Amino acid sequence: MSDYDVVVIGAGPGGYVASIRASQLGLKTLCVEKETIGGVCLNWGCIPSKTLLRNAEILNLVKRAGDFGITVGNIRADYAKGFQRSREVVGRLTKGVEQLLIKNAVEFRQGAAYIDNPNQVTVSGEQYTTRNVIVATGARPKVPEGVLIDGQIVMTSLEAILSDIVPDRVAIIGAGAIGVEFAYLYQSYGSKVTLIESMSQILPKEDEEISKALSRSFRKLGIEMHTSTSVSELVCLENKGRITLDSQGTKKEFWVDRVLVATGITPNIENIGIENAQAHITDGFVSVDENLLVNGKNVYAIGDINGRIPLAHVAQAEGVFAAEHIAGLAPQPLDYNAMPRAVYCNPQIASIGLTEKEATDKGYSVKVGKFPFLANGKSLTADEREGFVKIVGEANTGELLGAHLIGHEVTELLGELSLTRALDGTTQELGGLVKAHPSASEVIKEAALATYESALHI
Ligand code: FAD
């Protein structure tokens, strides 16, 4: 007899969801967390960053109150107060997850867990036997070799999210989702932002047209961007950072108050005994099979640690999968091509599936349909005219290969596109749906209609 059916290591979105689902399925479950319930997402990631971004969005809306016929007096933005709001939201949500674990009869231990062998885990000197282990220890910001994070001038997202100060001048290294979100946040509060990306476009994983549209928008806001550019030197002197950029041999030097390093993640694989579970490590991440198993038997690795798609909802979906697999429900393997992606600057970016280039490179015969928010009634009533929806369909069957959105609150429009993909729906079906009028989601219908030259309102 084992003490537990499942020991879950880590209470981030992957771990706490796996624990709840396992317990719901009648498995005796222990969840272990060494820091704070909620992991990166709730404490230092998704939730505080989205709260800060909402503050910035409100600030920008108030700045253009005149467009709506509303006169406001002197606008004074208090970042520290907005920061306080982000910590309050974090506190509320982490408490909520704590309650969810209790409600679902998940046993919880505070402490660092170590895998002694695939059937035994030690927490603070106490040993627990278990039939299964789910490792969900997440990841931390990746720091390029030779860069020292001092927390004052040079920061990662962790120090930045816990700071109540907006720097006057900031360089952001890395224009993925985190870099782009901080660029929008700081610029909104008056920083002079320089965004540096070694790839040829900002948001390198997104569709080229979406990236170009965001670049145009950021340029208008005053954000300076350097793509195909690396940082060849970073020196800290007298409370300032000196950055040297190298753009295909051309050098440029400038000074900033703060440098934010946003160059990806490093999985937390140290001191967890993962080697005692016969794990294979590939590029630093724990390799898993199609059932998310590390050792083919009873040790699973879910979330950021397995290097598949480092997003909170993917970690949660993997947590549910692992729990159901342990319970013998034979769940369907996850379709990683159908995982939604979202970036919360303004305009927001939302996407699912293949970009136009990826679809063409894979040999699909592609039909693209686009429709701008400028031609949508609801967007005009809200005075949120920026952006468009781009649908990538298979030319003969109408299969929805990908969808790429840029505009106000477009992350809220992703659901129907996920559902269409999950149900193997087509662009014809998307185009045929009757939408409430006026609504922003009419733009998806029109973009789908445009893939077969039938858009009505353009
Ligand atoms: P984590 O959330 O990292 O949790 C792992 C937990 O394991 C931690 O609490 C850690 O303390 C614990 N742990 C580690 N070792 C041990 C041990 N030995 N014993 C016990 N516990 C241990 N994703 C999105 O989907 N949307 C977003 O908008 C978004 N925004 C982000 C913004 C920022 C600034 C950052 C940094 C990330 C963002 N992410 C976002 C990514 C998201 O936070 C991660 O994908 C998600 O947190 C991964 O979940 P996880 O459960 O795998 O790991």
XYZ file of C-alpha atoms and ligand atoms in Angstrom:
511
model
C 0.000 0.000 0.000
C 1.295 3.457 -0.924
C 0.582 6.573 1.123
C -0.843 8.236 -2.025
C -2.122 7.469 -5.515
C -0.511 10.685 -6.786
C 2.060 13.136 -5.472
C 2.036 16.377 -7.461
C 5.189 18.503 -7.202
C 4.454 22.201 -7.716
C 1.193 24.149 -7.301
C 1.342 26.359 -10.399
C -1.456 26.141 -13.007
C -0.226 22.686 -14.068
C 0.165 21.250 -10.574
C -2.893 22.645 -8.820
C -5.217 21.704 -11.705
C -3.710 18.182 -11.890
C -4.268 17.849 -8.108
C -7.906 18.972 -8.266
C -8.711 16.689 -11.215
C -6.925 13.697 -9.610
C -8.833 14.171 -6.370
C -12.138 14.604 -8.257
C -11.463 11.206 -9.840
C -11.105 9.593 -6.421
C -7.306 9.429 -6.336
C -5.642 10.100 -2.968
C -3.598 13.173 -3.853
C -0.797 15.117 -2.197
C 0.231 18.481 -3.678
C 3.603 19.915 -2.623
C 4.664 23.543 -3.137
C 7.936 25.094 -1.990
C 6.964 28.754 -2.471
C 3.446 30.080 -3.096
C 0.298 28.400 -4.391
C -0.418 29.539 -7.957
C 3.150 29.322 -9.270
C 4.534 31.867 -11.708
C 1.201 32.485 -13.438
C -0.760 33.716 -10.438
C 2.079 35.301 -8.478
C 4.597 36.757 -10.935
C 3.251 36.101 -14.428
C -0.126 36.120 -16.176
C -2.251 37.660 -13.450
C -0.157 40.579 -12.149
C 1.014 41.446 -15.675
C -2.553 41.512 -17.003
C -3.629 43.692 -14.073
C -0.821 46.168 -14.788
C -1.714 46.139 -18.487
C -5.344 46.893 -17.671
C -4.165 49.892 -15.631
C -2.212 51.073 -18.690
C -5.198 50.555 -20.967
C -7.412 52.664 -18.673
C -4.749 55.369 -18.567
C -4.631 55.478 -22.374
C -8.419 55.577 -22.572
C -8.592 58.462 -20.098
C -5.946 60.330 -22.122
C -8.338 60.315 -25.080
C -11.501 60.993 -23.076
C -11.977 64.131 -25.209
C -12.721 61.926 -28.253
C -15.832 60.746 -26.399
C -16.881 64.254 -25.451
C -15.666 63.920 -21.883
C -13.452 66.572 -20.368
C -11.167 65.489 -17.584
C -8.761 67.641 -15.607
C -5.071 67.028 -15.180
C -4.334 63.343 -15.550
C -1.875 61.984 -13.003
C -0.947 58.324 -13.243
C 0.204 56.663 -10.008
C 2.028 53.489 -11.067
C 2.701 52.469 -7.465
C -1.034 52.513 -6.700
C -1.810 50.505 -9.828
C 0.959 48.111 -8.797
C -0.746 47.704 -5.417
C -3.927 46.703 -7.240
C -1.969 43.975 -9.077
C -0.804 42.504 -5.761
C -4.353 42.600 -4.375
C -5.668 40.672 -7.384
C -2.844 38.128 -6.925
C -3.712 37.742 -3.222
C -7.365 37.158 -3.984
C -6.711 34.533 -6.656
C -4.059 32.578 -4.718
C -6.417 32.447 -1.723
C -9.106 31.179 -4.099
C -6.865 28.337 -5.327
C -5.961 27.465 -1.723
C -9.702 27.089 -1.032
C -10.199 25.007 -4.194
C -7.549 22.521 -2.999
C -9.300 22.239 0.376
C -12.750 21.918 -1.208
C -11.501 19.121 -3.461
C -9.846 17.245 -0.564
C -6.333 17.629 -1.957
C -3.758 17.203 0.821
C -1.161 19.980 0.754
C 2.410 20.211 2.095
C 4.553 23.331 2.046
C 8.163 22.461 1.223
C 10.604 21.383 -1.475
C 9.864 17.917 -2.848
C 12.569 15.518 -4.004
C 11.979 12.327 -6.002
C 13.922 9.489 -4.303
C 12.629 6.935 -6.797
C 9.499 6.664 -9.008
C 7.469 5.554 -5.975
C 8.856 7.780 -3.224
C 9.064 11.515 -2.669
C 10.708 13.317 0.271
C 9.391 16.660 1.558
C 11.264 18.401 4.395
C 12.759 15.122 5.609
C 9.459 13.205 5.482
C 9.087 10.377 2.994
C 5.856 9.634 1.124
C 5.240 6.554 -0.992
C 3.071 6.964 -4.056
C 1.835 5.031 -7.074
C 2.399 8.041 -9.381
C 4.272 11.328 -9.458
C 3.332 14.403 -11.486
C 6.246 16.827 -11.789
C 5.039 20.402 -12.388
C 7.957 22.480 -11.143
C 7.727 25.047 -13.947
C 10.426 27.364 -15.177
C 12.157 30.653 -14.438
C 13.362 33.459 -16.706
C 16.347 32.509 -18.832
C 19.359 34.759 -18.427
C 21.914 34.869 -21.270
C 25.463 33.892 -20.314
C 27.503 36.768 -18.927
C 24.455 38.845 -17.919
C 24.120 39.566 -14.202
C 20.640 40.219 -12.850
C 21.211 42.791 -10.096
C 17.533 43.580 -9.554
C 18.293 47.320 -9.724
C 19.392 48.062 -13.271
C 19.204 44.647 -14.912
C 16.009 42.711 -14.299
C 13.977 39.784 -15.468
C 10.171 39.831 -15.572
C 10.195 38.652 -11.936
C 11.906 41.786 -10.559
C 10.021 44.014 -13.004
C 6.629 42.684 -11.980
C 7.482 43.196 -8.295
C 8.691 46.762 -8.775
C 6.398 49.740 -8.191
C 8.589 52.072 -10.227
C 8.442 52.959 -13.916
C 11.912 53.571 -15.356
C 12.506 56.768 -17.390
C 14.486 54.914 -20.044
C 14.300 51.166 -20.491
C 15.774 48.651 -22.906
C 13.871 45.404 -23.288
C 15.878 42.506 -24.678
C 13.551 40.025 -26.377
C 10.310 40.882 -28.185
C 8.281 37.765 -27.387
C 4.976 38.085 -25.518
C 6.570 39.214 -22.221
C 8.903 41.784 -23.835
C 6.105 43.253 -25.937
C 3.684 43.471 -22.990
C 6.226 45.316 -20.818
C 7.083 47.635 -23.746
C 3.413 48.684 -23.991
C 3.062 48.972 -20.204
C 6.133 51.173 -19.666
C 5.525 53.340 -22.746
C 1.961 54.008 -21.550
C 3.380 55.436 -18.302
C 5.801 57.695 -20.175
C 8.994 55.620 -20.346
C 11.245 55.847 -23.363
C 11.274 52.208 -24.470
C 13.723 50.451 -26.786
C 12.727 46.936 -27.779
C 15.460 44.646 -29.104
C 14.874 41.381 -30.959
C 17.451 39.090 -32.557
C 14.925 37.572 -34.975
C 13.654 39.442 -38.032
C 10.305 40.507 -36.467
C 8.812 41.329 -33.079
C 6.656 38.425 -31.794
C 8.738 36.039 -33.950
C 6.264 33.158 -33.600
C 3.279 35.130 -34.880
C 2.087 35.654 -38.446
C 4.261 38.185 -40.304
C 1.341 40.524 -41.096
C 0.274 40.595 -37.454
C 3.804 41.395 -36.350
C 4.048 44.187 -38.940
C 0.737 45.656 -37.788
C 1.873 45.650 -34.156
C 5.188 47.263 -35.158
C 3.266 50.065 -36.861
C 1.133 50.552 -33.776
C 4.148 50.551 -31.427
C 6.009 52.993 -33.678
C 3.055 55.399 -33.394
C 3.215 55.079 -29.602
C 6.902 56.022 -29.757
C 8.425 52.634 -28.945
C 11.815 52.238 -30.637
C 12.307 48.761 -32.123
C 15.412 46.995 -33.381
C 14.931 43.625 -35.070
C 17.671 41.314 -36.422
C 19.734 42.953 -33.688
C 21.678 41.510 -30.776
C 23.116 43.082 -27.641
C 26.886 42.764 -27.927
C 27.678 44.492 -24.626
C 25.859 45.444 -21.453
C 27.757 47.419 -18.832
C 26.355 48.856 -15.588
C 27.913 52.081 -14.302
C 26.628 54.581 -11.720
C 23.001 53.427 -11.656
C 22.746 53.259 -15.429
C 23.127 50.552 -18.034
C 25.106 51.038 -21.239
C 23.888 48.878 -24.073
C 25.732 48.187 -27.302
C 23.583 46.917 -30.139
C 24.920 44.972 -33.067
C 22.741 44.982 -36.157
C 24.548 42.942 -38.809
C 27.865 44.559 -37.947
C 26.537 48.092 -37.353
C 26.997 49.115 -33.724
C 24.928 51.539 -31.685
C 25.421 52.516 -28.039
C 22.964 54.104 -25.593
C 22.272 54.483 -21.872
C 19.191 53.375 -19.973
C 17.924 53.331 -16.364
C 16.737 49.777 -16.572
C 17.313 46.713 -18.733
C 14.622 44.060 -18.845
C 15.876 40.666 -20.006
C 12.985 38.745 -21.597
C 14.769 36.058 -23.575
C 12.808 32.926 -22.719
C 12.683 30.410 -19.889
C 14.855 27.816 -18.137
C 13.033 24.808 -16.654
C 13.313 24.076 -12.921
C 14.952 20.640 -13.099
C 17.604 21.115 -10.412
C 17.353 19.478 -6.963
C 14.081 17.695 -7.666
C 15.570 14.194 -8.171
C 14.247 13.984 -11.733
C 17.262 11.826 -12.615
C 15.952 9.207 -10.156
C 12.911 8.825 -12.432
C 15.071 7.841 -15.433
C 14.290 11.177 -17.104
C 15.880 12.245 -20.359
C 16.756 15.908 -20.646
C 16.617 17.560 -24.077
C 17.888 21.155 -24.391
C 17.407 21.497 -20.631
C 13.728 20.406 -20.650
C 12.353 17.075 -19.389
C 11.402 14.846 -22.330
C 7.965 13.222 -22.213
C 6.133 10.703 -24.396
C 2.638 11.153 -25.880
C 1.137 10.427 -22.449
C 3.386 13.036 -20.798
C 5.296 10.228 -19.067
C 8.952 10.693 -18.228
C 9.764 7.040 -17.613
C 7.033 5.330 -19.619
C 5.403 4.124 -16.366
C 4.283 6.367 -13.532
C 6.184 9.691 -13.509
C 4.653 12.533 -15.552
C 6.113 15.972 -16.392
C 3.590 18.711 -17.202
C 3.668 22.438 -17.856
C 6.687 24.623 -18.535
C 9.153 21.936 -17.407
C 8.510 19.742 -20.468
C 9.256 22.524 -22.963
C 6.234 21.925 -25.193
C 4.269 25.200 -25.082
C 5.067 27.356 -22.032
C 1.612 28.769 -21.383
C -0.625 28.473 -18.334
C -3.633 26.994 -20.155
C -1.395 24.351 -21.758
C -0.025 23.435 -18.304
C -3.615 23.138 -17.042
C -4.710 20.979 -19.993
C -1.689 18.726 -19.409
C -2.559 18.533 -15.706
C -6.068 17.287 -16.518
C -4.641 14.830 -19.053
C -2.107 13.364 -16.586
C -4.720 12.958 -13.815
C -7.181 11.277 -16.185
C -4.454 9.014 -17.571
C -3.579 7.893 -14.047
C -7.261 7.246 -13.342
C -7.378 4.983 -16.414
C -9.743 7.178 -18.446
C -7.570 6.896 -21.607
C -7.861 10.635 -22.458
C -7.272 11.863 -26.021
C -3.694 13.151 -26.476
C -3.614 16.955 -26.608
C -3.569 18.666 -29.995
C -0.714 21.134 -29.563
C -1.534 22.782 -32.918
C -4.864 23.834 -31.456
C -3.483 25.657 -28.413
C -4.496 29.330 -28.391
C -1.877 32.062 -27.933
C -2.540 35.537 -26.568
C -0.566 38.746 -26.044
C -2.143 41.486 -23.940
C -0.632 44.739 -25.124
C -3.083 47.106 -26.821
C -3.894 46.241 -29.566
C -4.002 42.649 -28.339
C -2.773 39.705 -30.403
C -4.569 36.365 -30.448
C -3.871 33.352 -32.609
C -4.400 29.666 -33.101
C -2.972 27.114 -35.530
C -0.623 27.727 -38.438
C 0.573 31.073 -39.743
C 0.144 31.633 -43.484
C 3.854 30.889 -44.028
C 3.803 27.747 -41.889
C 0.763 26.461 -43.800
C 2.389 27.146 -47.187
C 5.710 25.637 -46.041
C 3.820 22.495 -45.006
C 2.530 22.189 -48.567
C -1.082 23.219 -47.959
C -2.953 24.977 -50.703
C -3.973 28.076 -48.767
C -6.820 30.592 -49.001
C -6.491 33.689 -46.830
C -9.355 35.965 -45.778
C -8.939 39.271 -43.934
C -11.325 41.811 -42.488
C -10.496 45.052 -40.619
C -12.113 46.273 -37.389
C -12.386 49.663 -39.131
C -15.322 48.241 -41.136
C -17.106 46.800 -38.075
C -19.983 48.684 -36.472
C -19.300 47.664 -32.857
C -15.627 48.632 -33.169
C -16.637 52.077 -34.439
C -19.123 52.566 -31.586
C -16.336 51.712 -29.155
C -13.823 53.809 -31.110
C -11.489 50.790 -31.252
C -10.792 50.711 -34.994
C -7.290 49.288 -35.064
C -6.410 45.815 -36.382
C -7.926 42.964 -38.335
C -8.709 39.262 -38.368
C -6.831 36.976 -40.750
C -8.145 33.482 -41.419
C -5.942 30.851 -43.060
C -8.070 28.149 -44.674
C -7.291 25.102 -46.788
C -8.261 26.040 -50.345
C -10.225 22.916 -51.285
C -11.786 21.678 -48.058
C -12.104 24.959 -46.148
C -10.349 23.392 -43.127
C -9.475 26.104 -40.630
C -5.655 25.927 -40.578
C -5.034 29.064 -38.551
C -6.496 32.332 -37.337
C -4.581 35.491 -36.449
C -6.132 38.496 -34.773
C -4.888 41.930 -33.809
C -7.142 44.514 -32.204
C -8.933 45.614 -29.073
C -9.765 42.682 -26.720
C -9.260 40.111 -29.502
C -8.130 37.534 -26.922
C -11.819 37.251 -26.011
C -12.637 36.258 -29.605
C -10.443 33.148 -29.637
C -13.010 30.769 -28.144
C -15.103 30.223 -31.254
C -11.973 29.639 -33.339
C -10.749 26.999 -30.840
C -14.156 25.351 -30.971
C -14.196 25.383 -34.779
C -10.826 23.621 -34.838
C -11.813 21.166 -32.120
C -14.933 20.193 -34.113
C -12.992 20.050 -37.410
C -15.110 22.973 -38.596
C -14.541 24.831 -41.848
C -14.232 28.419 -42.997
C -17.635 27.980 -44.693
C -19.198 27.052 -41.354
C -17.514 30.038 -39.664
C -18.711 32.300 -42.473
C -22.258 30.947 -42.258
C -22.708 31.562 -38.524
C -25.207 34.268 -37.622
C -23.611 36.739 -35.225
C -25.223 39.234 -32.903
C -25.139 42.701 -34.422
C -23.303 44.826 -33.669
C -20.498 42.686 -32.238
C -16.743 42.521 -32.761
C -17.030 38.811 -33.561
C -18.750 39.709 -36.841
C -15.190 40.409 -38.030
C -14.364 36.687 -37.731
C -17.413 35.806 -39.841
C -16.436 38.367 -42.486
C -12.790 37.212 -42.577
C -13.986 33.622 -43.002
C -16.346 34.738 -45.808
C -13.388 36.536 -47.401
C -11.519 33.209 -47.781
C -14.069 32.385 -50.481
C -14.543 35.914 -51.822
C -17.907 36.400 -50.113
C -17.284 39.097 -47.491
C -20.385 41.282 -47.302
C -19.315 44.518 -45.655
C -16.192 45.502 -47.545
P 4.817 27.338 -12.591
O 3.714 28.283 -12.688
O 6.211 27.841 -12.777
O 4.710 26.630 -11.174
C 5.669 25.734 -10.733
C 5.623 25.661 -9.221
O 6.457 24.601 -8.775
C 6.163 26.923 -8.564
O 5.185 27.447 -7.677
C 7.407 26.452 -7.810
O 7.615 27.142 -6.592
C 7.083 24.996 -7.561
N 8.265 24.149 -7.345
C 9.429 24.142 -8.033
N 10.256 23.194 -7.522
C 9.603 22.605 -6.488
C 9.914 21.569 -5.584
N 11.078 20.922 -5.628
N 9.006 21.207 -4.644
C 7.801 21.851 -4.579
N 7.456 22.841 -5.428
C 8.332 23.208 -6.369
N 0.986 32.254 -19.707
C -0.242 32.379 -20.256
O -0.842 31.379 -20.646
N -0.838 33.613 -20.372
C -0.215 34.749 -19.966
O -0.783 35.831 -20.086
C 1.070 34.643 -19.392
N 1.727 35.735 -18.960
C 2.944 35.615 -18.376
C 3.597 36.758 -17.941
C 4.843 36.662 -17.329
C 5.529 37.923 -16.858
C 5.442 35.374 -17.150
C 6.779 35.241 -16.475
C 4.812 34.236 -17.581
C 3.557 34.336 -18.212
N 2.886 33.213 -18.680
C 1.651 33.346 -19.272
C 3.466 31.848 -18.571
C 2.857 31.090 -17.393
O 3.090 31.817 -16.206
C 3.477 29.702 -17.279
O 3.316 29.032 -18.510
C 2.808 28.875 -16.198
O 2.953 29.484 -14.943
C 3.422 27.469 -16.149
O 2.782 26.723 -15.185
P 3.509 25.505 -14.448
O 2.493 24.907 -13.552
O 4.150 24.637 -15.444
O 4.699 26.134 -13.617
